[in-house]
CSV table of C-alpha atoms and ligand atoms in Angstrom, one decimal:
chain,number,residue,atom,x,y,z
H,1,MET,CA,111.1,83.0,109.0
H,2,GLN,CA,107.9,85.0,108.8
H,3,ILE,CA,105.0,83.8,111.0
H,4,ILE,CA,101.5,85.0,110.3
H,5,TYR,CA,98.2,84.3,112.0
H,6,ASN,CA,95.9,82.7,109.5
H,7,THR,CA,92.2,83.3,110.1
H,8,LEU,CA,91.6,80.2,108.1
H,9,GLY,CA,92.6,77.6,110.7
H,10,ARG,CA,92.8,80.2,113.5
H,11,GLN,CA,96.5,79.7,114.1
H,12,LYS,CA,99.9,81.1,113.5
H,13,GLN,CA,101.9,79.5,110.7
H,14,THR,CA,105.1,80.0,108.8
H,15,LEU,CA,104.7,81.9,105.5
H,16,THR,CA,105.5,79.6,102.6
H,17,THR,CA,104.9,81.1,99.2
H,18,ILE,CA,103.7,79.5,95.9
H,19,ASP,CA,106.7,80.9,94.1
H,20,PRO,CA,109.9,81.0,96.2
H,21,GLY,CA,110.8,84.6,97.2
H,22,VAL,CA,107.6,86.1,95.8
H,23,VAL,CA,104.4,87.0,97.7
H,24,ARG,CA,101.1,87.4,95.9
H,25,MET,CA,99.0,89.5,98.2
H,26,TYR,CA,95.5,90.8,97.5
H,27,VAL,CA,93.8,93.3,99.8
H,28,CYS,CA,90.2,94.5,99.4
H,29,GLY,CA,90.4,98.2,98.6
H,30,PRO,CA,88.0,101.1,98.8
H,31,THR,CA,84.6,101.5,97.4
H,32,VAL,CA,85.0,105.0,95.8
H,33,TYR,CA,81.7,106.7,96.6
H,34,ASP,CA,83.0,109.0,99.4
H,35,PHE,CA,86.1,109.7,101.4
H,36,PHE,CA,87.3,106.8,103.4
H,37,HIS,CA,86.8,106.6,107.2
H,38,ILE,CA,89.4,106.2,109.8
H,39,GLY,CA,88.5,102.6,110.3
H,40,ASN,CA,89.4,101.9,106.7
H,41,ALA,CA,92.5,103.9,107.2
H,42,ARG,CA,93.6,101.4,109.8
H,43,THR,CA,93.1,98.4,107.5
H,44,PHE,CA,95.0,100.0,104.6
H,45,THR,CA,97.8,101.1,106.9
H,46,THR,CA,98.1,97.6,108.3
H,47,PHE,CA,98.6,96.1,104.9
H,48,ASP,CA,101.0,98.9,103.9
H,49,MET,CA,103.0,97.8,106.9
H,50,VAL,CA,102.8,94.2,105.8
H,51,PHE,CA,103.9,95.2,102.3
H,52,ARG,CA,106.8,97.2,103.5
H,53,TRP,CA,108.0,94.6,106.0
H,54,LEU,CA,107.9,91.6,103.7
H,55,THR,CA,109.7,93.7,101.1
H,56,THR,CA,112.3,94.6,103.8
H,57,ILE,CA,113.1,91.0,104.6
H,58,GLY,CA,113.7,90.2,100.9
H,59,TYR,CA,110.4,89.1,99.3
H,60,GLU,CA,109.3,90.5,96.0
H,61,VAL,CA,105.7,91.4,97.0
H,62,ASN,CA,103.1,91.6,94.2
H,63,TYR,CA,100.6,93.7,96.1
H,64,VAL,CA,97.2,94.3,94.7
H,65,ARG,CA,94.6,96.5,96.3
H,66,ASN,CA,91.6,97.0,94.1
H,67,ILE,CA,89.3,100.0,93.5
H,68,THR,CA,85.6,99.1,93.7
H,69,ASP,CA,84.1,101.5,91.2
H,70,ILE,CA,80.7,99.9,90.6
H,71,ASP,CA,78.4,99.1,93.5
H,72,ASP,CA,75.0,100.0,94.9
H,73,LYS,CA,76.4,102.8,97.0
H,74,ILE,CA,78.2,104.4,94.1
H,75,ILE,CA,75.1,104.3,91.9
H,76,GLU,CA,73.0,105.8,94.7
H,77,ARG,CA,75.4,108.6,95.4
H,78,ALA,CA,76.0,109.5,91.8
H,79,ASN,CA,72.3,109.8,91.2
H,80,ALA,CA,71.9,111.9,94.4
H,81,ASN,CA,74.7,114.2,93.2
H,82,ASN,CA,73.2,114.3,89.7
H,83,GLU,CA,76.5,113.3,88.2
H,84,SER,CA,77.7,110.3,86.2
H,85,MET,CA,79.2,107.3,88.0
H,86,GLU,CA,82.5,107.9,86.2
H,87,GLN,CA,82.6,111.5,87.4
H,88,LEU,CA,82.0,110.4,91.0
H,89,THR,CA,84.4,107.5,91.0
H,90,THR,CA,87.2,109.4,89.2
H,91,ARG,CA,87.0,112.2,91.7
H,92,MET,CA,86.8,109.9,94.7
H,93,THR,CA,89.6,107.6,93.4
H,94,ALA,CA,91.9,110.7,93.1
H,95,ALA,CA,90.9,111.7,96.7
H,96,PHE,CA,91.6,108.2,97.9
H,97,PHE,CA,95.1,108.3,96.6
H,98,GLU,CA,95.6,111.8,98.0
H,99,ASP,CA,94.6,110.7,101.5
H,100,ALA,CA,96.6,107.5,101.2
H,101,ASP,CA,99.7,109.5,100.3
H,102,ARG,CA,99.2,111.7,103.4
H,103,LEU,CA,99.2,108.5,105.5
H,104,LYS,CA,102.5,107.5,103.7
H,105,LEU,CA,100.9,104.5,102.2
H,106,LEU,CA,103.1,103.1,99.4
H,107,ARG,CA,101.3,102.6,96.1
H,108,PRO,CA,100.5,99.0,95.6
H,109,THR,CA,102.0,97.1,92.7
H,110,HIS,CA,98.6,97.1,91.0
H,111,SER,CA,95.4,99.0,91.8
H,112,PRO,CA,92.9,97.4,89.4
H,113,ARG,CA,89.4,98.9,88.9
H,114,ALA,CA,86.4,96.7,88.9
H,115,THR,CA,84.9,98.3,85.8
H,116,HIS,CA,88.0,97.3,83.8
H,117,HIS,CA,87.5,93.6,84.6
H,118,ILE,CA,83.8,93.0,83.8
H,119,ASP,CA,84.8,90.3,81.2
H,120,HIS,CA,86.8,88.4,83.8
H,121,MET,CA,83.8,88.5,86.1
H,122,LEU,CA,81.5,87.2,83.4
H,123,ALA,CA,84.0,84.4,82.6
H,124,ILE,CA,84.0,83.2,86.2
H,125,ILE,CA,80.2,83.4,86.4
H,126,ARG,CA,79.8,81.3,83.2
H,127,GLN,CA,82.3,78.8,84.5
H,128,LEU,CA,80.3,78.5,87.8
H,129,GLU,CA,77.1,78.1,85.8
H,130,GLU,CA,78.6,75.3,83.7
H,131,ARG,CA,79.5,73.5,86.9
H,132,GLY,CA,76.0,73.9,88.3
H,133,MET,CA,77.2,76.3,90.9
H,134,ALA,CA,75.3,79.3,89.6
H,135,TYR,CA,71.9,79.8,88.1
H,136,GLN,CA,69.9,82.5,86.5
H,137,ALA,CA,66.6,83.3,88.3
H,138,ALA,CA,63.4,84.3,86.6
H,139,ASN,CA,64.1,88.0,87.3
H,140,GLY,CA,67.3,87.8,85.3
H,141,ASP,CA,69.7,87.9,88.2
H,142,VAL,CA,72.4,85.3,88.4
H,143,TYR,CA,73.0,83.7,91.8
H,144,TYR,CA,75.7,81.6,93.4
H,145,SER,CA,74.3,78.3,94.6
H,146,VAL,CA,75.8,78.0,98.1
H,147,ARG,CA,74.5,74.5,98.6
H,148,GLU,CA,76.8,73.3,95.9
H,149,PHE,CA,80.0,74.5,97.6
H,150,VAL,CA,81.0,72.1,100.4
H,151,GLY,CA,83.4,74.3,102.3
H,152,TYR,CA,81.0,77.2,102.7
H,153,GLY,CA,81.6,78.8,106.2
H,154,LYS,CA,85.2,77.5,106.6
H,155,LEU,CA,86.7,80.9,106.9
H,156,SER,CA,84.2,82.6,109.2
H,157,ARG,CA,83.5,79.3,111.0
H,158,LYS,CA,79.8,79.8,110.5
H,159,ASN,CA,77.5,76.8,110.0
H,160,PRO,CA,75.4,77.2,106.8
H,161,ASP,CA,72.3,75.6,108.4
H,162,GLU,CA,72.4,78.0,111.3
H,163,LEU,CA,72.9,80.9,108.9
H,164,ARG,CA,69.9,79.8,106.9
H,165,ALA,CA,67.8,79.7,110.0
H,166,GLY,CA,68.7,83.3,110.7
H,167,GLU,CA,67.9,84.5,107.3
H,168,ARG,CA,64.5,85.8,106.4
H,169,VAL,CA,63.8,85.6,102.8
H,170,ALA,CA,61.0,87.5,101.1
H,171,VAL,CA,58.4,85.2,99.6
H,172,ASP,CA,58.9,86.6,96.1
H,173,SER,CA,62.7,86.2,96.3
H,174,ALA,CA,64.2,84.7,93.3
H,175,LYS,CA,66.8,82.8,95.3
H,176,ARG,CA,66.7,79.0,95.7
H,177,ASP,CA,68.4,79.2,99.1
H,178,PRO,CA,68.5,82.0,101.6
H,179,LEU,CA,72.4,82.0,101.5
H,180,ASP,CA,72.6,82.3,97.7
H,181,PHE,CA,74.2,85.6,96.7
H,182,VAL,CA,74.0,87.6,93.6
H,183,LEU,CA,76.8,87.4,90.9
H,184,TRP,CA,75.1,89.4,88.2
H,185,LYS,CA,72.3,91.9,88.6
H,186,SER,CA,70.0,92.3,85.6
H,187,ALA,CA,69.8,95.8,84.2
H,188,LYS,CA,67.6,98.4,85.8
H,189,GLN,CA,66.6,101.9,84.8
H,190,ASN,CA,69.1,104.6,85.8
H,191,GLU,CA,71.8,102.0,86.4
H,192,PRO,CA,74.9,101.4,84.4
H,193,GLN,CA,74.9,98.1,82.5
H,194,TRP,CA,77.2,95.9,80.5
H,195,PRO,CA,76.1,93.3,77.8
H,196,SER,CA,76.4,89.6,78.6
H,197,THR,CA,75.1,86.2,77.7
H,198,PHE,CA,72.8,86.6,80.8
H,199,GLY,CA,71.5,89.8,79.4
H,200,GLY,CA,72.5,93.4,80.2
H,201,GLY,CA,73.4,94.0,83.8
H,202,ARG,CA,76.2,94.6,86.3
H,203,PRO,CA,78.3,92.6,88.7
H,204,GLY,CA,77.6,91.9,92.3
H,205,TRP,CA,80.2,93.1,94.7
H,206,HIS,CA,81.8,89.8,95.7
H,207,ILE,CA,82.6,88.6,92.2
H,208,GLU,CA,84.6,91.7,91.6
H,209,CYS,CA,87.4,90.7,94.0
H,210,SER,CA,87.5,87.1,92.7
H,211,ALA,CA,87.9,88.3,89.2
H,212,MET,CA,90.5,91.1,89.8
H,213,CYS,CA,92.5,88.8,92.0
H,214,LYS,CA,92.6,86.1,89.4
H,215,ALA,CA,93.2,88.5,86.5
H,216,VAL,CA,96.2,90.2,88.2
H,217,LEU,CA,97.7,87.5,90.5
H,218,GLY,CA,96.4,84.2,89.2
H,219,GLU,CA,93.9,81.9,90.7
H,220,GLN,CA,95.9,81.0,93.8
H,221,ILE,CA,97.6,83.6,96.0
H,222,ASP,CA,99.6,83.6,99.2
H,223,ILE,CA,97.9,86.3,101.3
H,224,HIS,CA,94.4,87.7,101.2
H,225,GLY,CA,93.8,90.6,103.5
H,226,GLY,CA,91.0,93.0,104.6
H,227,GLY,CA,89.2,94.4,107.6
H,228,MET,CA,87.5,92.1,110.1
H,229,ASP,CA,84.1,93.2,108.8
H,230,LEU,CA,84.8,91.6,105.4
H,231,GLN,CA,85.4,88.1,106.8
H,232,PHE,CA,81.7,87.3,106.4
H,233,PRO,CA,80.1,87.2,103.9
H,234,HIS,CA,82.5,88.9,101.5
H,235,HIS,CA,85.6,86.8,101.9
H,236,GLU,CA,83.5,83.6,102.4
H,237,ASN,CA,81.9,84.4,99.1
H,238,GLU,CA,85.2,85.1,97.4
H,239,ILE,CA,86.4,81.6,98.5
H,240,ALA,CA,83.1,80.0,97.2
H,241,GLN,CA,83.4,81.8,93.9
H,242,THR,CA,87.1,81.2,93.2
H,243,GLU,CA,87.4,77.6,94.6
H,244,GLY,CA,84.0,76.9,93.0
H,245,THR,CA,85.8,77.0,89.6
H,246,PHE,CA,88.5,74.5,90.7
H,247,GLU,CA,88.3,70.8,90.0
H,248,LYS,CA,86.2,69.1,92.7
H,249,ASN,CA,88.3,67.4,95.4
H,250,SER,CA,91.5,68.9,93.9
H,251,GLY,CA,92.3,70.3,97.4
H,252,LYS,CA,93.4,73.5,95.6
H,253,GLN,CA,93.2,76.6,97.8
H,254,PHE,CA,92.4,80.1,96.7
H,255,ALA,CA,94.4,81.9,99.4
H,256,LYS,CA,96.9,80.2,101.7
H,257,VAL,CA,96.7,82.8,104.4
H,258,TRP,CA,93.8,85.1,105.3
H,259,MET,CA,94.7,88.1,107.4
H,260,HIS,CA,92.1,90.3,109.0
H,261,GLY,CA,92.7,93.6,110.8
H,262,ALA,CA,90.8,94.4,113.9
H,263,PHE,CA,88.4,97.3,114.4
H,264,LEU,CA,89.2,100.8,115.5
H,265,ASN,CA,86.9,102.3,118.2
H,266,ILE,CA,86.2,106.0,118.7
H,267,ASP,CA,86.4,107.1,122.3
H,268,SER,CA,86.0,103.5,123.3
H,269,GLU,CA,82.8,103.1,121.3
H,270,LYS,CA,82.1,101.2,118.1
H,271,MET,CA,82.3,103.6,115.2
H,272,SER,CA,78.9,104.0,113.5
H,273,LYS,CA,77.0,106.5,111.5
H,274,SER,CA,74.1,106.4,114.0
H,275,LEU,CA,76.4,107.3,117.0
H,276,GLY,CA,77.7,110.3,115.0
H,277,ASN,CA,81.3,109.3,115.7
H,278,PHE,CA,82.0,108.4,112.1
H,279,PHE,CA,85.1,110.3,110.9
H,280,THR,CA,86.7,110.3,107.5
H,281,LEU,CA,90.5,110.3,107.5
H,282,ARG,CA,90.3,113.6,105.7
H,283,ASP,CA,88.3,115.1,108.5
H,284,VAL,CA,91.0,114.0,110.9
H,285,LEU,CA,93.9,115.1,108.9
H,286,ASN,CA,92.4,118.5,108.1
H,287,LYS,CA,92.3,119.2,111.8
H,288,LEU,CA,95.9,118.2,112.4
H,289,ASP,CA,99.2,119.9,111.7
H,290,THR,CA,99.9,119.6,108.0
H,291,VAL,CA,103.6,118.5,108.6
H,292,GLN,CA,103.0,116.1,111.5
H,293,GLY,CA,99.4,114.9,110.9
H,294,GLY,CA,99.9,112.0,108.5
H,295,GLU,CA,102.7,110.3,110.4
H,296,THR,CA,100.9,111.0,113.7
H,297,VAL,CA,97.8,109.1,112.5
H,298,ARG,CA,100.0,106.4,111.0
H,299,TYR,CA,101.7,105.9,114.3
H,300,LEU,CA,98.4,105.8,116.2
H,301,LEU,CA,97.2,103.1,113.8
H,302,LEU,CA,100.3,101.0,113.9
H,303,ARG,CA,101.3,101.1,117.5
H,304,GLY,CA,98.7,98.6,118.5
H,305,HIS,CA,98.9,95.0,117.1
H,306,TYR,CA,96.8,94.7,114.0
H,307,ARG,CA,94.7,91.9,115.5
H,308,SER,CA,93.8,94.0,118.6
H,309,GLU,CA,91.1,96.6,118.7
H,310,ILE,CA,92.5,100.0,119.2
H,311,ASN,CA,91.0,103.2,120.4
H,312,TYR,CA,91.0,106.6,118.7
H,313,SER,CA,90.6,109.9,120.5
H,314,TRP,CA,92.1,113.4,120.4
H,315,ASP,CA,94.1,112.6,123.6
H,316,MET,CA,95.6,109.5,121.9
H,317,LEU,CA,96.4,111.5,118.8
H,318,GLU,CA,98.2,114.1,120.9
H,319,ASP,CA,100.0,111.2,122.7
H,320,ALA,CA,101.1,109.7,119.4
H,321,ARG,CA,102.3,113.1,118.2
H,322,GLN,CA,104.4,113.6,121.4
H,323,THR,CA,106.0,110.2,121.0
H,324,LEU,CA,106.9,110.9,117.4
H,325,LEU,CA,108.3,114.3,118.4
H,326,GLY,CA,110.5,112.5,120.9
H,327,PHE,CA,112.0,110.4,118.1
H,328,TYR,CA,112.4,113.4,115.8
H,329,ILE,CA,114.0,115.5,118.5
H,330,ALA,CA,116.5,112.8,119.1
H,331,LEU,CA,117.3,112.6,115.4
H,332,LYS,CA,117.5,116.4,115.1
H,333,GLU,CA,120.1,116.5,118.0
H,334,THR,CA,122.2,113.7,116.4
H,335,PRO,CA,122.0,113.7,112.7
H,336,PRO,CA,121.8,110.1,111.5
H,337,ALA,CA,124.7,108.5,109.6
H,338,ALA,CA,123.7,106.7,106.4
H,339,ILE,CA,124.0,103.0,107.3
H,340,ASN,CA,123.2,99.6,105.8
H,341,LEU,CA,120.8,97.7,108.0
H,342,ASP,CA,122.8,95.0,109.7
H,343,TRP,CA,120.4,92.4,111.1
H,344,ALA,CA,123.1,91.0,113.3
H,345,ASN,CA,123.0,94.2,115.4
H,346,PRO,CA,121.2,93.3,118.7
H,347,TYR,CA,118.5,96.0,118.3
H,348,ALA,CA,117.9,95.2,114.7
H,349,GLN,CA,117.7,91.5,115.6
H,350,LYS,CA,115.2,92.1,118.3
H,351,PHE,CA,113.1,94.3,116.0
H,352,ARG,CA,113.1,91.7,113.3
H,353,VAL,CA,112.1,88.9,115.8
H,354,ALA,CA,109.1,91.0,116.8
H,355,MET,CA,108.0,91.7,113.3
H,356,GLU,CA,108.5,88.1,112.2
H,357,ASP,CA,106.1,87.1,114.9
H,358,ASP,CA,102.9,88.0,113.2
H,359,PHE,CA,103.9,91.7,112.7
H,360,ASP,CA,104.2,92.5,116.4
H,361,THR,CA,104.5,96.3,115.9
H,362,PRO,CA,104.1,97.1,119.7
H,363,ALA,CA,107.2,95.0,120.4
H,364,ALA,CA,109.0,96.5,117.5
H,365,PHE,CA,108.2,100.0,118.7
H,366,ALA,CA,109.4,99.0,122.1
H,367,VAL,CA,112.8,98.3,120.5
H,368,LEU,CA,112.7,101.8,118.8
H,369,HIS,CA,112.1,103.3,122.2
H,370,GLU,CA,115.1,101.5,123.7
H,371,LEU,CA,117.2,102.7,120.7
H,372,ARG,CA,116.1,106.3,121.3
H,373,ARG,CA,117.1,106.1,124.9
H,374,GLU,CA,120.5,104.7,123.9
H,375,LEU,CA,120.8,107.5,121.3
H,376,ASN,CA,120.0,110.2,123.9
H,377,ARG,CA,122.8,108.8,126.0
H,378,SER,CA,125.5,108.1,123.3
H,379,LYS,CA,124.7,110.8,120.7
H,380,SER,CA,126.1,108.3,118.2
H,381,ALA,CA,125.4,109.1,114.5
H,382,GLU,CA,125.5,105.3,113.8
H,383,THR,CA,122.8,104.7,116.4
H,384,ALA,CA,120.7,107.5,115.0
H,385,GLY,CA,121.2,105.9,111.5
H,386,LEU,CA,120.0,102.6,112.9
H,387,LEU,CA,116.9,104.2,114.5
H,388,LYS,CA,116.0,106.0,111.2
H,389,ALA,CA,116.6,102.8,109.2
H,390,LEU,CA,114.5,100.6,111.4
H,391,GLY,CA,111.7,103.1,111.7
H,392,GLY,CA,111.9,103.5,108.0
H,393,THR,CA,110.9,99.8,107.5
H,394,LEU,CA,107.5,100.7,108.8
H,395,GLY,CA,107.3,104.2,107.2
H,396,PHE,CA,108.5,106.4,110.0
H,397,PHE,CA,111.2,109.0,110.7
H,398,GLN,CA,112.0,109.8,107.1
H,399,ASP,CA,111.1,113.5,107.3
H,400,VAL,CA,113.7,116.2,107.9
H,401,PRO,CA,113.8,116.2,111.7
H,402,ALA,CA,114.0,120.0,112.1
H,403,ALA,CA,111.0,120.5,109.8
H,404,PHE,CA,108.9,117.8,111.6
H,405,VAL,CA,109.7,119.2,115.0
H,406,GLN,CA,108.8,122.7,114.0
H,407,GLY,CA,105.5,121.6,112.4
H,408,ALA,CA,103.0,124.0,111.0
H,409,THR,CA,100.8,124.5,114.0
H,410,GLN,CA,101.2,124.1,117.7
H,411,SER,CA,99.5,121.0,118.9
H,412,VAL,CA,96.4,118.8,118.9
H,413,ALA,CA,95.6,120.4,122.2
H,414,ALA,CA,95.4,123.7,120.5
H,415,GLN,CA,92.9,122.2,118.0
H,416,MET,CA,90.7,121.2,120.9
H,417,ASP,CA,90.3,124.9,121.7
H,418,VAL,CA,88.7,125.3,118.3
H,419,ASP,CA,86.1,122.8,119.3
H,420,ALA,CA,85.4,124.8,122.5
H,421,LEU,CA,85.2,128.0,120.5
H,422,VAL,CA,82.8,126.5,118.0
H,423,ALA,CA,80.6,125.3,120.9
H,424,GLU,CA,80.7,128.7,122.5
H,425,ARG,CA,79.7,130.3,119.2
H,426,ASN,CA,76.8,127.9,118.8
H,427,ALA,CA,75.6,128.7,122.4
H,428,ALA,CA,75.9,132.4,121.7
H,429,LYS,CA,73.8,132.0,118.5
H,430,LYS,CA,71.2,130.1,120.5
H,431,ASN,CA,71.0,132.9,123.0
H,432,LYS,CA,70.7,135.4,120.1
H,433,ASP,CA,74.1,136.9,121.1
H,434,PHE,CA,75.0,137.4,117.5
H,435,ALA,CA,77.8,139.9,118.2
H,436,ARG,CA,79.6,137.3,120.3
H,437,ALA,CA,79.0,134.6,117.7
H,438,ASP,CA,80.3,136.8,115.0
H,439,ALA,CA,83.4,137.8,117.0
H,440,ILE,CA,84.3,134.1,117.5
H,441,ARG,CA,83.9,133.4,113.8
H,442,LYS,CA,86.3,136.3,113.0
H,443,GLU,CA,88.8,135.2,115.6
H,444,LEU,CA,88.8,131.7,114.1
H,445,ASP,CA,89.0,133.1,110.6
H,446,LYS,CA,92.2,135.0,111.6
H,447,ALA,CA,93.6,131.7,112.9
H,448,GLY,CA,93.0,130.1,109.5
H,449,ILE,CA,89.9,128.1,110.6
H,450,VAL,CA,86.9,128.0,108.3
H,451,LEU,CA,83.5,127.2,109.8
H,452,GLU,CA,80.8,125.5,107.9
H,453,ASP,CA,77.3,125.5,109.3
H,454,LYS,CA,75.4,122.4,108.4
H,455,PRO,CA,71.7,121.6,108.7
H,456,GLY,CA,70.6,120.6,112.1
H,457,GLY,CA,72.7,123.1,114.0
H,458,VAL,CA,75.9,121.2,113.4
H,459,THR,CA,79.1,123.2,112.7
H,460,GLU,CA,82.1,121.7,111.0
H,461,TRP,CA,85.5,123.3,110.8
H,462,ARG,CA,88.6,122.9,108.7
H,463,ARG,CA,91.9,124.6,108.0
H,464,LYS,CA,92.1,127.0,105.1
X,501,ZN,ZN1,87.1,92.1,98.3
């Protein structure tokens, strides 16, 4: 019996699905204007874990994670780069999947792209308009009329009147209510547009997910997931849009369970562009051993419970790497037998109980540690097989142990010396000691490290 904490209702409940044995799961995917950051990586890894685990215990999981390929940020970036929106989103979508692969994320069942579902978006908007839940303003934009949706705020537990009091609306705003949000933006110069009965324009962000979810999974689903930051307003608005098309008082629900992953902090601080501690997953992976890096980050992201904030730092990455090495060394010393997972085995049973209790990965990893200690004592190939199989349900321990242990570089600690050398080089440059600065650059170059001097005196580095 799988127990999941439902944000809607704020309590744990047993998973019961619309179709027996089948889970319809939708997760908000990336907006493909840039590489994704390590906080997004946590969210995507969490739902990869959920996907793998529900599949392991016998569900057929129809897992949809969309690609948002039309959005303000995309238009802005494409214009800044002087390239077309398609060029940008095609490149960044490919990069997204590359990075996701390195984290060992399984491909979802479907990865729909927003621009392929404009018709579905328009169909929902027209339906909402017919029901009096959407209106076209004088400026041509179409808005959702939040006052018409009785349950607004039920997910985030926000009170619409309090929200209204906190909103400042420009005098010339076309909205009837401060909480109304845009469904269709009328066409502007230098922006892509699609024809519609509302005139040329493009979709707002929220409607994209309602439409892709409905088009691929149907209008009712079992699990809707995303990062904590999407709870309000994005998910609240998705509910308003989708349930807004249902018969009034039908009691029909869009998603039965809402799952939200907690934040990832950097060196115990909130990640933000202004603090300068904003890392893309690619930045992080490029600084790590190419053999060990992906699984190391994956382990760091999954060893905390998905609803607890976790911290990210170089020390913690090195700690995660050492832990994984411990497992792989044990598997190298005792090659695992090929086994069928027997859930009656006491270790397997304990592992499953942990995972069935709202995906308690810390407790599940504790079982893996017990199993490793047992393996180090017994050197039993069966025990090694069980360790590999249980780890495998979460995407771990599937590499060839000898290759993983050897790795491609020494350690994360060794990487930290690069940072020190870069700092020393910058200091030397400042003191006009160009010979020293140049010597350091050459030394790093020999070690396969490329330096990139950015405006403002910032130096970034990566492996060749
Ligand atoms: Zn979404």
